[in-house]
mmCIF file of C-alpha atoms in Angstrom:
data_model
loop_
_atom_site.group_PDB
_atom_site.id
_atom_site.type_symbol
_atom_site.label_atom_id
_atom_site.label_comp_id
_atom_site.label_asym_id
_atom_site.label_seq_id
_atom_site.Cartn_x
_atom_site.Cartn_y
_atom_site.Cartn_z
ATOM 1 C CA MET M 1 164.514 290.745 140.827
ATOM 2 C CA ALA M 2 166.083 288.103 139.299
ATOM 3 C CA ALA M 3 162.421 286.915 138.402
ATOM 4 C CA VAL M 4 162.058 290.259 136.564
ATOM 5 C CA THR M 5 165.427 290.449 135.357
ATOM 6 C CA ALA M 6 165.139 286.652 133.426
ATOM 7 C CA PRO M 7 162.606 287.393 131.301
ATOM 8 C CA LYS M 8 164.610 290.441 130.053
ATOM 9 C CA GLN M 9 167.546 288.734 129.641
ATOM 10 C CA ASP M 10 165.849 286.056 127.528
ATOM 11 C CA ARG M 11 164.169 288.095 125.005
ATOM 12 C CA SER M 12 167.132 290.463 124.607
ATOM 13 C CA ARG M 13 168.694 286.883 124.166
ATOM 14 C CA ALA M 14 165.898 285.752 121.558
ATOM 15 C CA THR M 15 165.977 288.937 119.319
ATOM 16 C CA ARG M 16 170.298 288.426 118.977
ATOM 17 C CA GLN M 17 169.100 284.984 118.096
ATOM 18 C CA ARG M 18 166.651 285.874 115.412
ATOM 19 C CA LEU M 19 168.628 289.090 113.883
ATOM 20 C CA LEU M 20 171.440 286.319 113.749
ATOM 21 C CA GLU M 21 169.906 283.645 111.959
ATOM 22 C CA ALA M 22 168.040 287.116 109.587
ATOM 23 C CA ALA M 23 171.503 287.722 108.718
ATOM 24 C CA VAL M 24 172.494 284.217 107.493
ATOM 25 C CA ALA M 25 169.307 283.545 105.730
ATOM 26 C CA CYS M 26 169.754 287.342 104.060
ATOM 27 C CA LEU M 27 173.262 286.805 103.667
ATOM 28 C CA ALA M 28 172.833 282.797 101.669
ATOM 29 C CA GLU M 29 170.089 285.341 99.394
ATOM 30 C CA HIS M 30 171.264 288.619 99.352
ATOM 31 C CA GLY M 31 175.159 288.450 98.996
ATOM 32 C CA TRP M 32 177.040 291.243 101.310
ATOM 33 C CA ALA M 33 175.490 293.819 98.894
ATOM 34 C CA GLY M 34 171.383 293.202 99.385
ATOM 35 C CA SER M 35 172.274 292.535 103.429
ATOM 36 C CA THR M 36 172.329 295.728 104.614
ATOM 37 C CA VAL M 37 171.387 296.281 108.721
ATOM 38 C CA ALA M 38 168.023 297.382 107.987
ATOM 39 C CA VAL M 39 166.907 294.541 106.053
ATOM 40 C CA VAL M 40 168.257 292.494 108.556
ATOM 41 C CA ALA M 41 166.135 294.008 110.860
ATOM 42 C CA GLU M 42 163.589 293.989 109.123
ATOM 43 C CA ARG M 43 163.059 289.972 108.255
ATOM 44 C CA ALA M 44 163.769 289.500 112.233
ATOM 45 C CA GLY M 45 160.950 291.590 113.147
ATOM 46 C CA VAL M 46 162.521 294.292 114.985
ATOM 47 C CA SER M 47 164.022 297.800 114.680
ATOM 48 C CA ARG M 48 167.206 298.978 113.456
ATOM 49 C CA GLY M 49 167.487 300.701 116.736
ATOM 50 C CA ALA M 50 167.399 297.460 118.771
ATOM 51 C CA ALA M 51 170.021 295.484 116.145
ATOM 52 C CA GLN M 52 172.430 298.085 116.533
ATOM 53 C CA HIS M 53 171.651 297.832 120.201
ATOM 54 C CA HIS M 54 173.132 294.467 119.676
ATOM 55 C CA PHE M 55 175.562 295.029 117.151
ATOM 56 C CA PRO M 56 176.081 298.720 117.146
ATOM 57 C CA THR M 57 177.873 298.034 113.586
ATOM 58 C CA ARG M 58 177.786 296.399 110.457
ATOM 59 C CA GLU M 59 180.601 294.371 110.464
ATOM 60 C CA ASP M 60 179.819 294.060 113.860
ATOM 61 C CA LEU M 61 176.579 292.459 112.441
ATOM 62 C CA PHE M 62 178.123 290.083 110.008
ATOM 63 C CA THR M 63 181.173 289.392 112.148
ATOM 64 C CA ALA M 64 178.858 287.922 114.317
ATOM 65 C CA ALA M 65 176.993 286.022 111.989
ATOM 66 C CA VAL M 66 179.808 284.384 110.868
ATOM 67 C CA GLU M 67 180.372 282.838 113.828
ATOM 68 C CA TYR M 68 177.261 281.580 114.292
ATOM 69 C CA VAL M 69 177.991 279.843 110.857
ATOM 70 C CA ALA M 70 180.815 278.330 112.655
ATOM 71 C CA GLU M 71 178.899 277.940 115.876
ATOM 72 C CA GLU M 72 176.168 276.405 113.059
ATOM 73 C CA ARG M 73 178.418 273.751 110.961
ATOM 74 C CA SER M 74 180.582 272.779 114.412
ATOM 75 C CA ASN M 75 177.213 272.088 116.406
ATOM 76 C CA ALA M 76 176.349 270.349 112.503
ATOM 77 C CA LEU M 77 179.517 268.181 112.344
ATOM 78 C CA ARG M 78 179.326 267.202 115.918
ATOM 79 C CA ALA M 79 176.035 265.752 115.877
ATOM 80 C CA LEU M 80 177.246 263.682 113.027
ATOM 81 C CA PRO M 81 176.390 259.719 114.053
ATOM 82 C CA SER M 82 179.313 257.361 112.884
ATOM 83 C CA ARG M 83 178.080 255.088 109.843
ATOM 84 C CA ASP M 84 179.164 253.522 106.846
ATOM 85 C CA ARG M 85 181.857 255.276 105.051
ATOM 86 C CA HIS M 86 179.193 256.075 102.857
ATOM 87 C CA GLU M 87 177.084 257.321 104.795
ATOM 88 C CA ALA M 88 179.733 259.506 107.223
ATOM 89 C CA VAL M 89 180.987 261.249 103.407
ATOM 90 C CA ALA M 90 177.353 261.996 101.837
ATOM 91 C CA ALA M 91 177.118 264.023 105.364
ATOM 92 C CA LEU M 92 179.746 265.693 105.655
ATOM 93 C CA VAL M 93 179.172 266.460 101.899
ATOM 94 C CA ASP M 94 175.854 267.545 103.177
ATOM 95 C CA LEU M 95 176.825 270.313 105.287
ATOM 96 C CA PHE M 96 178.630 272.137 102.288
ATOM 97 C CA THR M 97 175.928 272.214 100.306
ATOM 98 C CA GLY M 98 173.086 274.250 102.404
ATOM 99 C CA PRO M 99 172.641 277.459 103.634
ATOM 100 C CA LEU M 100 175.294 277.790 106.040
ATOM 101 C CA PHE M 101 178.197 276.786 103.881
ATOM 102 C CA ARG M 102 176.227 279.536 101.423
ATOM 103 C CA ALA M 103 176.200 282.892 103.797
ATOM 104 C CA ALA M 104 179.880 281.775 104.478
ATOM 105 C CA LEU M 105 181.138 281.802 101.612
ATOM 106 C CA HIS M 106 179.450 285.308 100.807
ATOM 107 C CA LEU M 107 181.066 286.904 103.774
ATOM 108 C CA TRP M 108 184.555 285.042 102.101
ATOM 109 C CA VAL M 109 183.814 286.608 99.163
ATOM 110 C CA ALA M 110 183.183 290.580 101.458
ATOM 111 C CA ALA M 111 185.950 290.523 103.601
ATOM 112 C CA SER M 112 188.384 289.895 100.517
ATOM 113 C CA GLY M 113 187.854 293.408 99.805
ATOM 114 C CA GLU M 114 186.271 294.792 103.529
ATOM 115 C CA ASP M 115 189.586 294.972 105.687
ATOM 116 C CA GLN M 116 187.413 295.186 108.283
ATOM 117 C CA LEU M 117 186.288 291.562 107.995
ATOM 118 C CA ARG M 118 189.532 289.994 106.974
ATOM 119 C CA ALA M 119 190.986 289.166 110.020
ATOM 120 C CA ARG M 120 187.800 288.260 111.622
ATOM 121 C CA VAL M 121 186.561 286.324 109.349
ATOM 122 C CA THR M 122 190.058 284.861 108.499
ATOM 123 C CA GLU M 123 190.416 283.678 111.858
ATOM 124 C CA LEU M 124 186.659 282.777 112.892
ATOM 125 C CA GLU M 125 187.334 280.127 109.611
ATOM 126 C CA ALA M 126 190.557 278.311 110.448
ATOM 127 C CA ARG M 127 188.668 277.714 113.789
ATOM 128 C CA VAL M 128 185.907 276.270 112.073
ATOM 129 C CA GLY M 129 188.236 274.478 109.610
ATOM 130 C CA ARG M 130 190.312 272.767 112.242
ATOM 131 C CA GLU M 131 186.792 271.158 114.371
ATOM 132 C CA SER M 132 186.156 270.028 110.350
ATOM 133 C CA HIS M 133 188.575 268.077 110.401
ATOM 134 C CA ARG M 134 189.013 267.144 113.932
ATOM 135 C CA VAL M 135 185.574 265.760 113.570
ATOM 136 C CA ALA M 136 185.367 264.299 110.437
ATOM 137 C CA VAL M 137 188.533 262.467 111.688
ATOM 138 C CA ASP M 138 185.817 261.091 114.203
ATOM 139 C CA VAL M 139 183.166 260.293 112.096
ATOM 140 C CA LEU M 140 185.363 258.643 110.021
ATOM 141 C CA GLY M 141 187.292 256.750 111.840
ATOM 142 C CA ALA M 142 190.789 257.624 110.455
ATOM 143 C CA ASP M 143 194.048 256.620 112.202
ATOM 144 C CA GLU M 144 195.893 259.748 111.264
ATOM 145 C CA SER M 145 198.804 258.428 113.024
ATOM 146 C CA ARG M 146 199.159 256.575 109.824
ATOM 147 C CA PRO M 147 201.491 258.311 106.361
ATOM 148 C CA GLY M 148 199.120 259.754 104.631
ATOM 149 C CA VAL M 149 195.646 260.157 106.724
ATOM 150 C CA ARG M 150 195.446 263.093 107.407
ATOM 151 C CA GLU M 151 195.823 264.684 103.997
ATOM 152 C CA THR M 152 193.231 261.917 102.482
ATOM 153 C CA VAL M 153 190.664 263.855 105.421
ATOM 154 C CA GLN M 154 191.727 267.448 104.079
ATOM 155 C CA GLY M 155 191.335 266.124 101.147
ATOM 156 C CA LEU M 156 187.251 265.092 101.407
ATOM 157 C CA LEU M 157 186.870 268.654 102.315
ATOM 158 C CA ASP M 158 188.352 270.557 100.315
ATOM 159 C CA MET M 159 186.619 268.143 97.461
ATOM 160 C CA ALA M 160 183.387 268.863 99.465
ATOM 161 C CA ARG M 161 183.813 273.104 99.070
ATOM 162 C CA GLY M 162 184.144 272.350 96.090
ATOM 163 C CA LEU M 163 180.462 270.371 95.219
ATOM 164 C CA GLY M 164 179.707 273.817 97.495
ATOM 165 C CA LEU M 165 180.718 275.951 95.295
ATOM 166 C CA ALA M 166 179.295 274.364 92.157
ATOM 167 C CA THR M 167 176.584 273.601 93.508
ATOM 168 C CA LEU M 168 175.591 277.582 93.626
ATOM 169 C CA LEU M 169 175.133 277.623 90.077
ATOM 170 C CA THR M 170 173.549 273.924 89.572
ATOM 171 C CA ASP M 171 172.174 271.463 92.121
ATOM 172 C CA ASP M 172 173.610 268.184 90.178
ATOM 173 C CA ARG M 173 172.537 265.535 92.581
ATOM 174 C CA ALA M 174 172.995 263.348 90.673
ATOM 175 C CA ARG M 175 176.979 264.179 89.342
ATOM 176 C CA ARG M 176 177.443 264.706 93.701
ATOM 177 C CA GLU M 177 175.901 260.962 94.947
ATOM 178 C CA ARG M 178 178.393 259.410 91.646
ATOM 179 C CA VAL M 179 181.219 261.334 93.149
ATOM 180 C CA VAL M 180 180.763 260.659 96.427
ATOM 181 C CA SER M 181 180.023 256.895 96.000
ATOM 182 C CA GLN M 182 183.777 256.915 94.506
ATOM 183 C CA TRP M 183 185.465 259.162 97.726
ATOM 184 C CA SER M 184 183.901 256.674 99.889
ATOM 185 C CA ARG M 185 185.195 253.250 98.177
ATOM 186 C CA LEU M 186 188.548 255.725 98.023
ATOM 187 C CA LEU M 187 187.944 256.132 101.306
ATOM 188 C CA ASP M 188 187.561 252.220 102.428
ATOM 189 C CA GLU M 189 190.939 252.013 100.400
ATOM 190 C CA ALA M 190 193.110 255.000 101.989
ATOM 191 C CA LEU M 191 192.113 254.287 106.013
ATOM 192 C CA TRP M 192 191.145 250.254 105.873
ATOM 193 C CA ASP M 193 194.437 249.545 108.191
ATOM 194 C CA GLY M 194 194.914 246.383 108.051
ATOM 195 C CA ARG M 195 193.618 245.169 111.337
ATOM 196 C CA SER M 196 191.107 242.364 109.396
ATOM 197 C CA GLU M 197 193.501 240.551 107.299
ATOM 198 C CA ARG M 198 192.335 239.256 103.965
ATOM 199 C CA SER M 199 191.445 235.597 103.557
#
């Protein structure tokens, strides 16, 4: 019996995963208005009935997509290796300039006008924000016990989000690289802990 059940559960998980990935892709490409359950189901290659079996309502589907985006962003942040500051800053900024951020942004905008989504999106985004901050602290090797360090790291994440918003309209990589270089220099100064004394 377990041998029969396992493949069915695997297929169900695979279908759910395809639906979540399709929902994120639809949001990133078409926004909230263009992302219906039918459009997502077609993109995922499943019937609308199968989609509604996993997610009975549109809100259920896209709330689960919010969670999927949150988990993917957290996993991406956790996977960042410890490198020099410039590479760490560039990697953090990159997380806010891709399709996952674009999809999350469409959900934030939709949630601002949809009561059923607002509470879910707000709670998930707060959780992802806390996780992003924790991982950024680790990647940057920042000591938050020092005055101003917490705010400096948060300022970096806020700046990265702003660059992500700017990228929605124009992809100015050269400008982004200049901003990353400047923030890396600022962070070197702000996060330097004095352990290596200057001679």
